[in-house]
XYZ file of C-alpha atoms in Angstrom:
578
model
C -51.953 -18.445 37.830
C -55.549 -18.561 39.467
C -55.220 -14.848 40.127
C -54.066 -13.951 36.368
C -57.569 -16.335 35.390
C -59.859 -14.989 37.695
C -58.945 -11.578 36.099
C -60.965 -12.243 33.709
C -64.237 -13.608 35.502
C -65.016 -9.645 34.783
C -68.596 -8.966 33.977
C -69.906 -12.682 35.257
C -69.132 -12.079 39.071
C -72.499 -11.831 39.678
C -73.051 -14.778 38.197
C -70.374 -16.191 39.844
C -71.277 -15.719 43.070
C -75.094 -16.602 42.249
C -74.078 -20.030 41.474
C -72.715 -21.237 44.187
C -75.578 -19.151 45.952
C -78.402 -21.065 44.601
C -76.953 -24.128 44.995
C -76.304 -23.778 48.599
C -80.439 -23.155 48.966
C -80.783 -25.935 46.761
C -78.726 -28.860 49.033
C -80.151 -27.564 52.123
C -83.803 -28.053 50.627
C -82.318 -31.569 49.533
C -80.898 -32.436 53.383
C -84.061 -31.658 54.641
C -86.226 -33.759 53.078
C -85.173 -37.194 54.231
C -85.616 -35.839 57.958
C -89.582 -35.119 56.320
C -89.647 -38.649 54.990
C -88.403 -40.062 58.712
C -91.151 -38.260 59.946
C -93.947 -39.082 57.633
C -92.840 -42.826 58.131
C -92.207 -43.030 61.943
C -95.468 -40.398 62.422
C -97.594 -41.164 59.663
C -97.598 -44.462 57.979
C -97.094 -46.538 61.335
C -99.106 -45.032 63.753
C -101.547 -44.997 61.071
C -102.139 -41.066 60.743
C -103.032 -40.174 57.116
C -103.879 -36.797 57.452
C -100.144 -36.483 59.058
C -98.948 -38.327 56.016
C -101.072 -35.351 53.883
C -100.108 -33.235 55.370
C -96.510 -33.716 55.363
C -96.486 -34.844 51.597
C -97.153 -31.675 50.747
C -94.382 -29.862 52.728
C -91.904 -32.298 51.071
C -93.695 -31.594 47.969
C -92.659 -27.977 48.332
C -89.322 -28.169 49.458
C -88.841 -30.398 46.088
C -90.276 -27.751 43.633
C -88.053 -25.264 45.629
C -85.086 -26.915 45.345
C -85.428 -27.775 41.758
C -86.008 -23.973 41.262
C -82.972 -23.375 42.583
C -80.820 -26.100 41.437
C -81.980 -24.763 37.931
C -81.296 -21.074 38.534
C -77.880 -22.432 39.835
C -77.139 -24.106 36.594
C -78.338 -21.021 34.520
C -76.132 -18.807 36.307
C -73.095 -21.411 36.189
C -73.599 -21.619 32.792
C -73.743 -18.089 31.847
C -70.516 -17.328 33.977
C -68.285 -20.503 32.811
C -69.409 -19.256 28.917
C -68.744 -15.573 29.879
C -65.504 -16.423 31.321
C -64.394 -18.757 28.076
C -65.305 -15.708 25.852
C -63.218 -13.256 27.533
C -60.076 -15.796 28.158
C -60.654 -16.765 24.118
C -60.500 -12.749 23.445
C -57.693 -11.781 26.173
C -55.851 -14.075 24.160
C -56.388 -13.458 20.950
C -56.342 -9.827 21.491
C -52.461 -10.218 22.854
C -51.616 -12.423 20.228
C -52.825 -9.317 17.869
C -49.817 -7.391 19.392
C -47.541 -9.846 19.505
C -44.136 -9.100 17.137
C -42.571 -11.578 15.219
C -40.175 -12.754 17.920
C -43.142 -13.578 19.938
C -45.204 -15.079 17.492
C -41.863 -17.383 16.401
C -42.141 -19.192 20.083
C -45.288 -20.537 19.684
C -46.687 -22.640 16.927
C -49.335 -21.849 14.697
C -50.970 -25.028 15.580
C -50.001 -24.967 19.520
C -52.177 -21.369 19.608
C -55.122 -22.716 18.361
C -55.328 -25.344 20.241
C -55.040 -23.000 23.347
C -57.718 -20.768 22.023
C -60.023 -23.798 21.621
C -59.174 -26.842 23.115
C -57.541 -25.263 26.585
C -60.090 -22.845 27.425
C -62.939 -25.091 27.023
C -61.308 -27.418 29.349
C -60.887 -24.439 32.103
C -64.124 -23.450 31.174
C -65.706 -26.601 32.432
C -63.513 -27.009 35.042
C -64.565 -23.224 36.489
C -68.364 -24.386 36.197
C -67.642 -27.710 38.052
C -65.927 -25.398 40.371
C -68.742 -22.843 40.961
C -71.733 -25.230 40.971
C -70.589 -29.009 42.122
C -67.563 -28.031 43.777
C -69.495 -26.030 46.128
C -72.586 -28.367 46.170
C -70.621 -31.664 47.394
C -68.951 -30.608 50.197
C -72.017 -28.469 51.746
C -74.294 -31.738 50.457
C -71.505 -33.644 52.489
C -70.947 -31.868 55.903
C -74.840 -31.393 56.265
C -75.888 -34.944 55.743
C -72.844 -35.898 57.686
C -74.776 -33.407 60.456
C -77.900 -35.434 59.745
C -76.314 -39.159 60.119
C -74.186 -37.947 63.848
C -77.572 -36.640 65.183
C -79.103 -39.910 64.488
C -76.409 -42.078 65.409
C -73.085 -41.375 66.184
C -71.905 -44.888 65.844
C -73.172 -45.629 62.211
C -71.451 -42.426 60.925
C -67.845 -43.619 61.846
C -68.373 -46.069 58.330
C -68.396 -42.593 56.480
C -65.370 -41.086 58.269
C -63.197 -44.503 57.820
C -64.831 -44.296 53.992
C -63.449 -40.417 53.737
C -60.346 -41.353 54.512
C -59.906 -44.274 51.960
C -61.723 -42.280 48.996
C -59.110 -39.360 50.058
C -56.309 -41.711 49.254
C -57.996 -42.943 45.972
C -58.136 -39.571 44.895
C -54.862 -37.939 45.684
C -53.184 -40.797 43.706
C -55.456 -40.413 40.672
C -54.777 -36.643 40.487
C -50.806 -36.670 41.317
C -50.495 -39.624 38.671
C -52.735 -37.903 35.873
C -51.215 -34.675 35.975
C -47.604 -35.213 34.543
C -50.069 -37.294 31.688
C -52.815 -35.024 31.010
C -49.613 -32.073 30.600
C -48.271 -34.507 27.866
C -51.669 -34.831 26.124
C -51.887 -31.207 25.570
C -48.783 -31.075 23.400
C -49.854 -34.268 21.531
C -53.099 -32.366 20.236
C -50.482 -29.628 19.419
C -48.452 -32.173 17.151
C -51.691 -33.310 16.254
C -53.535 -30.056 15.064
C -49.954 -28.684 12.998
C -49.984 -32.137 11.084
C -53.318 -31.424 10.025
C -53.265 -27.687 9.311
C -49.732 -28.466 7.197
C -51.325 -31.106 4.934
C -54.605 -29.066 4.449
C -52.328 -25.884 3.473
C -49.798 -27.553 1.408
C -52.530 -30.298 0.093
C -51.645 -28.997 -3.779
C -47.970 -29.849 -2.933
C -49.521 -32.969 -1.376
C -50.924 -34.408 -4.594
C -48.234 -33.352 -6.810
C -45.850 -35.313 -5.291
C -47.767 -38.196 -4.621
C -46.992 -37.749 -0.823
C -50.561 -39.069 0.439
C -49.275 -42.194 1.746
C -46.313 -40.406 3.710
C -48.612 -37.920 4.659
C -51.457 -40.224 6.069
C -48.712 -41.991 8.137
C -47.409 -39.089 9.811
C -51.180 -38.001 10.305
C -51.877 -41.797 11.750
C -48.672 -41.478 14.453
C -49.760 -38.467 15.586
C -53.028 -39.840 16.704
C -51.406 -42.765 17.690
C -49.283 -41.049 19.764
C -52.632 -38.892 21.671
C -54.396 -42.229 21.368
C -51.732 -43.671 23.386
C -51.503 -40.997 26.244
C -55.463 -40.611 26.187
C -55.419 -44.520 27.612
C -53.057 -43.841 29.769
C -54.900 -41.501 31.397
C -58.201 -43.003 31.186
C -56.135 -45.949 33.146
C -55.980 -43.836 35.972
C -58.978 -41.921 35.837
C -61.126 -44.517 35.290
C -60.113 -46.160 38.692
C -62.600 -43.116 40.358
C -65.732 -45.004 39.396
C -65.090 -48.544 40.730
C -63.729 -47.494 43.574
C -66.855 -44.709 44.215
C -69.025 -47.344 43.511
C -67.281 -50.393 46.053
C -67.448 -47.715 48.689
C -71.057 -46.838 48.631
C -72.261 -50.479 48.272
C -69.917 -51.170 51.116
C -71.350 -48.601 53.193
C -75.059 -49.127 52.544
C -74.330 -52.950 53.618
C -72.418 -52.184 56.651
C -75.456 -49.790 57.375
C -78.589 -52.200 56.809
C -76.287 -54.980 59.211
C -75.643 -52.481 61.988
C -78.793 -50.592 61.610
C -81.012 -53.697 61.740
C -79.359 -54.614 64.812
C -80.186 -51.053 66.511
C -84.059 -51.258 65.164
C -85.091 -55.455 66.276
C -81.955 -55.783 68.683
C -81.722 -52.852 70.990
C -84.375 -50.377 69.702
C -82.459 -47.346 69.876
C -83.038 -46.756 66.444
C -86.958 -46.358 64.306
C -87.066 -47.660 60.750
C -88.069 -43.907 59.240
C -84.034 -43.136 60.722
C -82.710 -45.880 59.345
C -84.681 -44.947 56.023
C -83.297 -41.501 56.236
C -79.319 -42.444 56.951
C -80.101 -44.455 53.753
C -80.552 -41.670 51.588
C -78.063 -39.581 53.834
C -75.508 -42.480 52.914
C -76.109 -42.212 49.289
C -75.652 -38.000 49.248
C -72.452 -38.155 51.023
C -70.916 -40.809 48.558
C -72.227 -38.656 45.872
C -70.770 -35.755 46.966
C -67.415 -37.815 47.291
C -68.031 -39.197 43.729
C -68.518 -35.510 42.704
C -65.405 -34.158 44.701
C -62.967 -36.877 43.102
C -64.778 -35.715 39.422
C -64.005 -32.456 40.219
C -60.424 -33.142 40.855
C -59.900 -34.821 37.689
C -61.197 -32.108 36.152
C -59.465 -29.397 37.628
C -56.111 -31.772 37.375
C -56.887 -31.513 33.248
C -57.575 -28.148 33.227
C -54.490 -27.535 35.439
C -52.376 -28.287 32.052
C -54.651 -26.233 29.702
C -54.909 -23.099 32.502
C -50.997 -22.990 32.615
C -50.316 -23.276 28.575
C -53.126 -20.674 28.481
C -51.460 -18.213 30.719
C -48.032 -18.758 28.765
C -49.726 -17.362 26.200
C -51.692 -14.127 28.064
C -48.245 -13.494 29.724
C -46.080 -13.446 26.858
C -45.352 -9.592 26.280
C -44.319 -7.825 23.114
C -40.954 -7.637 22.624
C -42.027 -4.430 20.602
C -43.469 -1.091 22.344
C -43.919 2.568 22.025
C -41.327 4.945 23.872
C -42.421 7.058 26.541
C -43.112 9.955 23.837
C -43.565 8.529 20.555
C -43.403 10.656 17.399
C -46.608 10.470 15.616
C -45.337 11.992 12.142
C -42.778 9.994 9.520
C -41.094 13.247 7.584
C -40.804 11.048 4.105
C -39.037 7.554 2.933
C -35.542 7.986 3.637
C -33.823 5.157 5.448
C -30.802 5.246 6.631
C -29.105 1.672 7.937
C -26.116 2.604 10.825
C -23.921 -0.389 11.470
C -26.575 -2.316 12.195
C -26.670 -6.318 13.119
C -29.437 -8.895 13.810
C -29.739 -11.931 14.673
C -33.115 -13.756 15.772
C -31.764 -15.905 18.694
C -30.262 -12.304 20.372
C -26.726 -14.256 20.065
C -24.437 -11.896 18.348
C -22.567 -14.989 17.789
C -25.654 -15.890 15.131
C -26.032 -12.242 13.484
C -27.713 -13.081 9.954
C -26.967 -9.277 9.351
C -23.986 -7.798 9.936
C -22.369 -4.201 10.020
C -25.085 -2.876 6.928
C -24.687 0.411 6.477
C -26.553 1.964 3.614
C -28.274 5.551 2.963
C -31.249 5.116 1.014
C -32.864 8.770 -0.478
C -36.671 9.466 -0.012
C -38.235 8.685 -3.127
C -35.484 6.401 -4.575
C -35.783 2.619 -6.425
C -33.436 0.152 -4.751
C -33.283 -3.104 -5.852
C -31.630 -5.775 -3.315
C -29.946 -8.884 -4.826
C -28.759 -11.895 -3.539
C -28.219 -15.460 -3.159
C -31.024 -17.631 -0.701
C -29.778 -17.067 2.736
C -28.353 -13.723 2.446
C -31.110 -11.897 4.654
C -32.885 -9.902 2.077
C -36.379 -10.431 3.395
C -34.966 -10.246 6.928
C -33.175 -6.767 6.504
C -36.770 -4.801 4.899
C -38.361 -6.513 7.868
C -36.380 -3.770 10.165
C -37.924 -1.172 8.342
C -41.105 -1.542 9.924
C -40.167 -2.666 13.120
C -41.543 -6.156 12.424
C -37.952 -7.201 14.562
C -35.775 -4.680 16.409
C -32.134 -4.672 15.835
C -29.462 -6.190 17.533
C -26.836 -3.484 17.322
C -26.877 -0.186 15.373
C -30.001 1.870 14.171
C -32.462 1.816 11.639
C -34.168 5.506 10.779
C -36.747 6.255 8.583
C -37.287 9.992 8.057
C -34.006 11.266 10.020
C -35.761 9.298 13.291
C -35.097 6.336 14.714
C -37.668 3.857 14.019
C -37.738 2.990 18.102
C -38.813 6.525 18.098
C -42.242 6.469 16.443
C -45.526 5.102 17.112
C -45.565 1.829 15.807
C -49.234 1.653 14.315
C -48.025 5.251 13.030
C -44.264 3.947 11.232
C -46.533 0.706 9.492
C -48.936 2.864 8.251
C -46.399 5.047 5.972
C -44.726 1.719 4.860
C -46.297 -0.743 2.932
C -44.786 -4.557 2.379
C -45.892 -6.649 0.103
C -44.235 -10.385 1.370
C -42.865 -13.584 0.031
C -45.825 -15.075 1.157
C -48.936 -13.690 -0.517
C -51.947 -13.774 1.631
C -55.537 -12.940 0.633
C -58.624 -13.302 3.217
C -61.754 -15.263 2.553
C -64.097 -12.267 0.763
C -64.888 -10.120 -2.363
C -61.513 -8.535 -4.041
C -63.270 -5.006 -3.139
C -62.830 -6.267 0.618
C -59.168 -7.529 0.262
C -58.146 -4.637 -1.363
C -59.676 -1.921 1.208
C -57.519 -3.717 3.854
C -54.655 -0.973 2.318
C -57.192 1.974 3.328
C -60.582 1.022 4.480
C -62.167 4.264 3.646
C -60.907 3.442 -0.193
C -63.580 4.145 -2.814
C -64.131 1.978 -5.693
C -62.463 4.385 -8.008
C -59.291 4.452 -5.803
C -59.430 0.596 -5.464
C -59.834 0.314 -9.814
C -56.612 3.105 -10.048
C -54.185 1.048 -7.902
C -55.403 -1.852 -9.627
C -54.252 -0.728 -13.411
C -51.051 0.466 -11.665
C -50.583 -3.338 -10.148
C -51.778 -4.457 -13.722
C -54.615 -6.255 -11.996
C -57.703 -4.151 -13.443
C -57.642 -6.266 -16.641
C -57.918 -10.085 -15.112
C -60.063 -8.517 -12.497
C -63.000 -6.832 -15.254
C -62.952 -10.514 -17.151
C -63.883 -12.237 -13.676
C -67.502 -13.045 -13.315
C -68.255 -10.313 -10.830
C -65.730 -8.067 -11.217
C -64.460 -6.588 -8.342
C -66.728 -8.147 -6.894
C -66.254 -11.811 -7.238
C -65.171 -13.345 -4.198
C -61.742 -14.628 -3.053
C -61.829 -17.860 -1.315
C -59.930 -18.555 1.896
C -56.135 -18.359 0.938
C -56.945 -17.115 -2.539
C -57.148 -20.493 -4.017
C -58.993 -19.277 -6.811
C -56.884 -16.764 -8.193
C -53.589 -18.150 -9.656
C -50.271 -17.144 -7.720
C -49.189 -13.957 -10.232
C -53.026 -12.991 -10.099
C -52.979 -13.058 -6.232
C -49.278 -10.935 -6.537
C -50.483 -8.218 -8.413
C -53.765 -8.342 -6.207
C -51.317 -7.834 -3.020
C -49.405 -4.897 -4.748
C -52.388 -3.384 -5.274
C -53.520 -3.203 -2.075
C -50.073 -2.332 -0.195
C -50.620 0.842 -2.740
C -53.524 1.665 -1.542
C -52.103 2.759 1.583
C -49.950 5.745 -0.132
C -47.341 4.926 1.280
C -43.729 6.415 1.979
C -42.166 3.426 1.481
C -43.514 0.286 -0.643
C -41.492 -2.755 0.125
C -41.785 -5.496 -2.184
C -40.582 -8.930 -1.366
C -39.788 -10.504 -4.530
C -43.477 -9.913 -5.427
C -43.474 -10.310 -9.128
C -41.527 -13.635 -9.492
C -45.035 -15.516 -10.493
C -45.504 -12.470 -13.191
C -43.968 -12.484 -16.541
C -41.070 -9.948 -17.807
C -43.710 -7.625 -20.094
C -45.663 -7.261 -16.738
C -43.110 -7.041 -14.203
C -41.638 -4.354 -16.791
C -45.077 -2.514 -16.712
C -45.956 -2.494 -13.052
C -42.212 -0.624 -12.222
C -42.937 1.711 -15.059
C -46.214 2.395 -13.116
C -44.567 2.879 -9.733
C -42.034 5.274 -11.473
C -44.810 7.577 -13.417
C -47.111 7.337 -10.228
C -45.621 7.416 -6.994
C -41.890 9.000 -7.622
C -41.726 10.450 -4.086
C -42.657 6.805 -2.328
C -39.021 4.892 -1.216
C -39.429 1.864 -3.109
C -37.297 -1.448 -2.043
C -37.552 -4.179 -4.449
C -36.225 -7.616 -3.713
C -35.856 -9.774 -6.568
C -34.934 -12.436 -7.925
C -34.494 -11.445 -11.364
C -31.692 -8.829 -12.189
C -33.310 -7.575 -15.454
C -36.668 -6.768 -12.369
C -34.111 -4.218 -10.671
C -31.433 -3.170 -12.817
C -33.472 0.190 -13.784
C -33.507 0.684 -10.164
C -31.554 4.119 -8.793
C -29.246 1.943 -7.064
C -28.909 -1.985 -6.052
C -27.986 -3.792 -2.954
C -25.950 -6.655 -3.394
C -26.076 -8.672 -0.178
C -23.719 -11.486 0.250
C -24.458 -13.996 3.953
C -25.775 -10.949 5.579
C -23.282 -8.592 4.905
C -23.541 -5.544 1.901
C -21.156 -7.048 -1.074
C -21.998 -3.679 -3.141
C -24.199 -0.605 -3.473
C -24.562 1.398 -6.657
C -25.598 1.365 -10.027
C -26.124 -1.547 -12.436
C -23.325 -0.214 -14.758
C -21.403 0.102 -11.213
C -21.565 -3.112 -10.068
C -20.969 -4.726 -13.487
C -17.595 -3.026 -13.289
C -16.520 -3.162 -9.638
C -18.791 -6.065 -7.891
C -17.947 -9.915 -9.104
C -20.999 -11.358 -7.251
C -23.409 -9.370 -9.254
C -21.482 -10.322 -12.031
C -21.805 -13.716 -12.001
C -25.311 -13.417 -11.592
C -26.072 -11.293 -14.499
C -23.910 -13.524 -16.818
C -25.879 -16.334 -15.421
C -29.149 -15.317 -16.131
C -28.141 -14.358 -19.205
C -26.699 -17.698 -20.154
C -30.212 -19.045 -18.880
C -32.080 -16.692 -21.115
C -30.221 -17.414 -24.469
C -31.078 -20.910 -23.563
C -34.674 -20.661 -23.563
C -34.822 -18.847 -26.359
C-alpha cells in the first residue's frame, strides 16, 4: 500500500526530501542552544563577565534566526509536497474512475467515492506532512537532546528512558484500539454523505410526498451513528494528552529533586546544566508528544490510505484487444445466443439465449414489461457491460474487437435517466461533437423538436442550464438529450424510452424526423408506448429476458399474445381518456 502511495509523490520529491532536510538543520540549531544558555549562565552571569554574556547573546541570537529560517523553509516545502501529493492522489483517482465500466462503477457508491476523493486524501495528506516534517523532527529532536542530558549526567537521564518506555505503552494501545474505530468511521461518513446527496437529488420527490420528517430522521441517525463512533475514538485518543502531560511534569519534578541534590549536595552538577537538562527535558517530551500525534494520525489515515487504494486498484473490467479495429463498417447488430447476467452467475442471467439480426439502417422498437432487460440488452451494444455467453457484433465485428472510445463514438444512447451539466444549452449540446457549429447544433435541434422551446427562452441557445437541468421541464430536457446524442452522427442512435415525458403529436414528429433525416443510422427505440414503435421496421418483444417475438406490428398482432395484450390494453386506456 505505501509503495502504490508513494507512486504518486511524483513531481514533489524534491520537496520531499527538502523537508525533512531543513528540519534536521533546524533541531540541531534548536539542541544547541541550551548548551549556549549553560554557558552564558555558568560563564557569564556568575562569574560576572558581561562582555561574555554579549558576546554569547549574540551567537544564540543567530542560531535562533537560523533555525527559524529553516524551520520555515521546512514547512514551505512540507506544505507544497503534502498539497502536491493530495492533487495527484485526488486526480489518479478520478482519472481511473473515468475508465471505470459499469461493473466497476456498481461496487462502489456514489457517495462512498466522494468521500474518498475528499475526505480520505486529505486525511493521508496530513498524515504524509506530519510524516515528512514532525515525524522526522521528534525523533532527531529526541536522540540529540537525549545526547545532551547523558553528557551531562548519566544518572538524571535514566527518568527519560523509564519515561520512553511507559509513553511507548500509552501509545501502542491508543493506536491498536483506534484503528478497528477510525476504519468504522470512514464508512459512517459514507452512509452519511449518500443520505445527503439522495435527499438533495430527489428533494422534489421529497416535498411531494411530505417525506421531510422521515427524511430528517434518517439524516439525524446517520450522524448519530458518526457522532457515536467519533466519541469513541476521541475516548481513546484523547488519553495521549493527559498522559503526555503527567509524564513531563513528572519528569521535570523528579529532575529539580535530584538535580538540586547534585548542585548544593555533592556539586557535581552547575546550575547553567541543570538549566539546560530543563529545557532538554521539555524537547524530548515534546518530541514524544509529537511521535504519539503522529501515530494517531497515521493510524486515521491508515483507514482512508487503504479505501483510497481500493479505489486506484480497481481495474476495468473493460479493455482494448491486443489489435483493436479502429473502423465500425455501419449499424448492423447482430445478437448470437447471447446471456448476461450482472453478478457473472449464469444461474442469475437477466438475458438469456437473444438472438436477433438487426439491418444497418433499420427502426426497431423493443417492448416489454418492467424487468424484462430492455435497457440492459442496448447497454451491450456499446460495451457499457460485456456479455456473459455469446457475442454481440456491430458491423460484422465483434464489439470486443474494436476500440472502445472508437465503437461509442458511432453509437449514440440517449438513457432512462436524462442528464444535463451545469452550463449554456450551446455547451450541453456540443458534448455530441465538440467541434459542432451553431448551425449544426439549431438543425439537430428542429429534428429533436427542441428549436421551438429553445428560441422562446430568454437567451436562446444561450440561456443556461442549471446543474441537473432543473430548469427545463423533464420532456424539454428529453428532446434536449436527443438532440445532442444526434449530434454525434451516429451509426446507431439508441433511445431509452426517451420520449415518455413528450406528448403523442411530438413523439410522432421527432420519428418522422429520424426517418426523413438519418435513414442509414440503426435506430433502437425502447418504449413504453406501442403506438411510439409500431411504425418501426420490426419490434422486439422481450418477455423476463428472453425474445417473446420479432417482426412486424401486423406480425405480432397475429402470432405474439404478449404484444397483444398490450396493444388492447393501451387501447382500452386510450378510449378511456378520451
Amino acid at each position: 500500500m505505501i509503495k502504490k502511495l508513494a507512486a504518486y509523490i511524483g513531481e514533489f520529491k524534491k520537496d520531499t526530501v527538502l523537508s525533512p532536510v531543513s528540519v534536521t538543520l533546524e533541531v540541531i540549531l534548536e539542541v544547541l542552544l541550551p548548551v549556549l544558555m549553560a554557558s552564558v549562565i555558568d560563564n557569564g552571569v556568575e562569574a560576572g563577565n558581561m562582555g561574555y554574556v554579549i558576546k554569547m547573546g549574540a551567537v544564540m541570537l543567530a542560531v535562533a534566526m537560523l533555525s527559524l529560517l529553516a524551520g520555515t523553509m521546512s514547512g514551505v516545502f512540507a506544505a507544497r509536497a503534502s498539497m502536491g501529493f493530495g492533487r495527484n492522489l485526488r486526480k489518479a483517482m478520478y482519472d481511473n474512475i473515468q475508465d471505470f465500466a459499469f461493473r466497476n462503477i456498481d461496487r462502489f457508491s456514489t457517495a462512498g467515492l466522494v468521500t474518498r476523493m475528499t475526505t480520505d486524501v486529505t486525511n493521508v495528506q496530513n498524515a504524509f506532512q506530519m510524516l515528512i516534517r514532525m515525524f522526522v523532527r521528534a525523533p532527531i529532536m529526541m536522540i540529540s537532546a537525549l545526547f545532551m542530558c547523558v553528557s551531562i549526567s548519566p544518572r538524571l537521564s535514566m527518568i527519560f528512558l523509564a519515561a520512553l518506555v511507559f509513553l511507548g505503552c500509552v501509545v501502542g494501545f491508543i493506536v491498536t484500539r483506534a484503528f478497528p474505530v477510525f476504519n468504522e468511521m470512514f464508512k459512517g461518513y459514507d452512509r452519511l454523505n449518500a443520505s445527503v446527496q439522495e435527499n438533495l437529488t430527489g428533494i422534489r420527490v421529497v416535498k411531494a410526498y411530505v417525506r421531510e420528517d422521515y427524511e430528517n430522521k434518517k439524516f439525524c441517525d446517520a450522524t448519530k451513528n458518526l457522532k457515536d463512533l467519533n466519541v469513541h475514538a476521541e475516548k481513546l485518543v484523547v488519553m495521549n494528552q493527559p498522559v503526555m502531560q503527567f509524564t513531563v511534569y513528572s519528569c521535570i519534578l523528579l529532575i529539580s529533586w535530584l538535580g538540586a541534590k547534585l548542585i548544593v549536595v555533592d556539586g557535581t552538577m552547575t546550575t547553567g546544566q541543570l538549566m539546560s537538562l530543563f529545557t532538554y527535558t521539555i524537547q524530548i517530551l515534546m518530541s514524544l508528544m509529537m511521535i504519539s500525534m503522529v501515530f494517531v494520525m497515521v493510524t486515521m489515515a491508515r483507514s482512508s490510505a487503504e479505501r483510497i487504494v481500493e479505489v486506484l486498484n480497481e481495474k476495468s473490467s473493460l479493455g482494448n484487444p491486443d489489435s483493436p479495429v479502429y473502423e465500425v463498417k455501419d449499424g448492423a447488430v447482430q445478437f448470437d445466443h447471447v446471456s448476461f447476467s450482472y453478478s457473472d452467475d449464469e444461474d442469475k442471467c437477466v438475458l438469456q439465449d437473444v438472438n436477433i439480426d438487426i439491418h444497418a439502417g433499420e427502426t426497431i422498437g423493443i417492448i416489454g414489461g418492467t424487468g424484462s432487460s430492455k435497457s440492459t440488452l442496448v447497454q451491450l451494444i456499446p460495451r457499457l457491460y460485456d456479455v456473459l455467453e455469446g457475442t454481440v457484433r456491430v458491423g460484422g465485428r465483434d464489439v470486443r474487437e474494436y476500440d472502445i472510445e472508437t465503437l461509442r463514438n458511432e453509437v449514440s444512447m440517449v438513457l432512462q435517466k436524462n442528464v444535463l451539466f451545469s452550463g449554456t444549452i450551446l455547451e450541453n449540446l456540443r458534448w455530441g461533437n465538440k467541434e459542432a457549429t451553431e448551425e449544426e447544433c439549431r438543425h439537430v435541434c428542429e429534428l429533436a423538436q427542441a428549436h421551438e422551446f429553445i428560441e422562446k427562452m430568454p437567451d436562446g441557445y444561450h440561456t443556461y442550464i442549471e446543474q441537473g437541468g432543473t430548469n427545463v421541464s423533464g420532456g424539454q430536457k428529453q428532446r434536449l438529450c436527443i438532440a445532442r446524442a444526434l449530434l454525434k452522427k451516429p451509426k446507431i442512435l439508441i433511445l431509452d424510452d426517451s420520449t415518455s415525458a413528450v406528448d403523442t403529436k411530438t413523439d410522432s414528429l421527432i420519428r418522422k424526423a429520424f426517418a426523413e433525416e438519418i435513414p442509414d443510422t440503426t435506430k433502437l427505440i425502447i418504449a413504453q408506448r406501442i403506438s411510439s414503435v409500431q411504425d418501426s421496421d420490426r419490434i422486439l418483444v422481450l418477455d423476463q429476458g428472453r425474445v417473446a417475438g420479432f417482426g412486424t406490428h401486423e406480425e405480432l398482432m397475429q402470432n405474439n399474445e404478449i404484444y397483444r395484450d398490450i396493444y388492447e390494453l393501451q387501447q382500452k386506456g386510450a378510449g378511456k381518456d378520451e
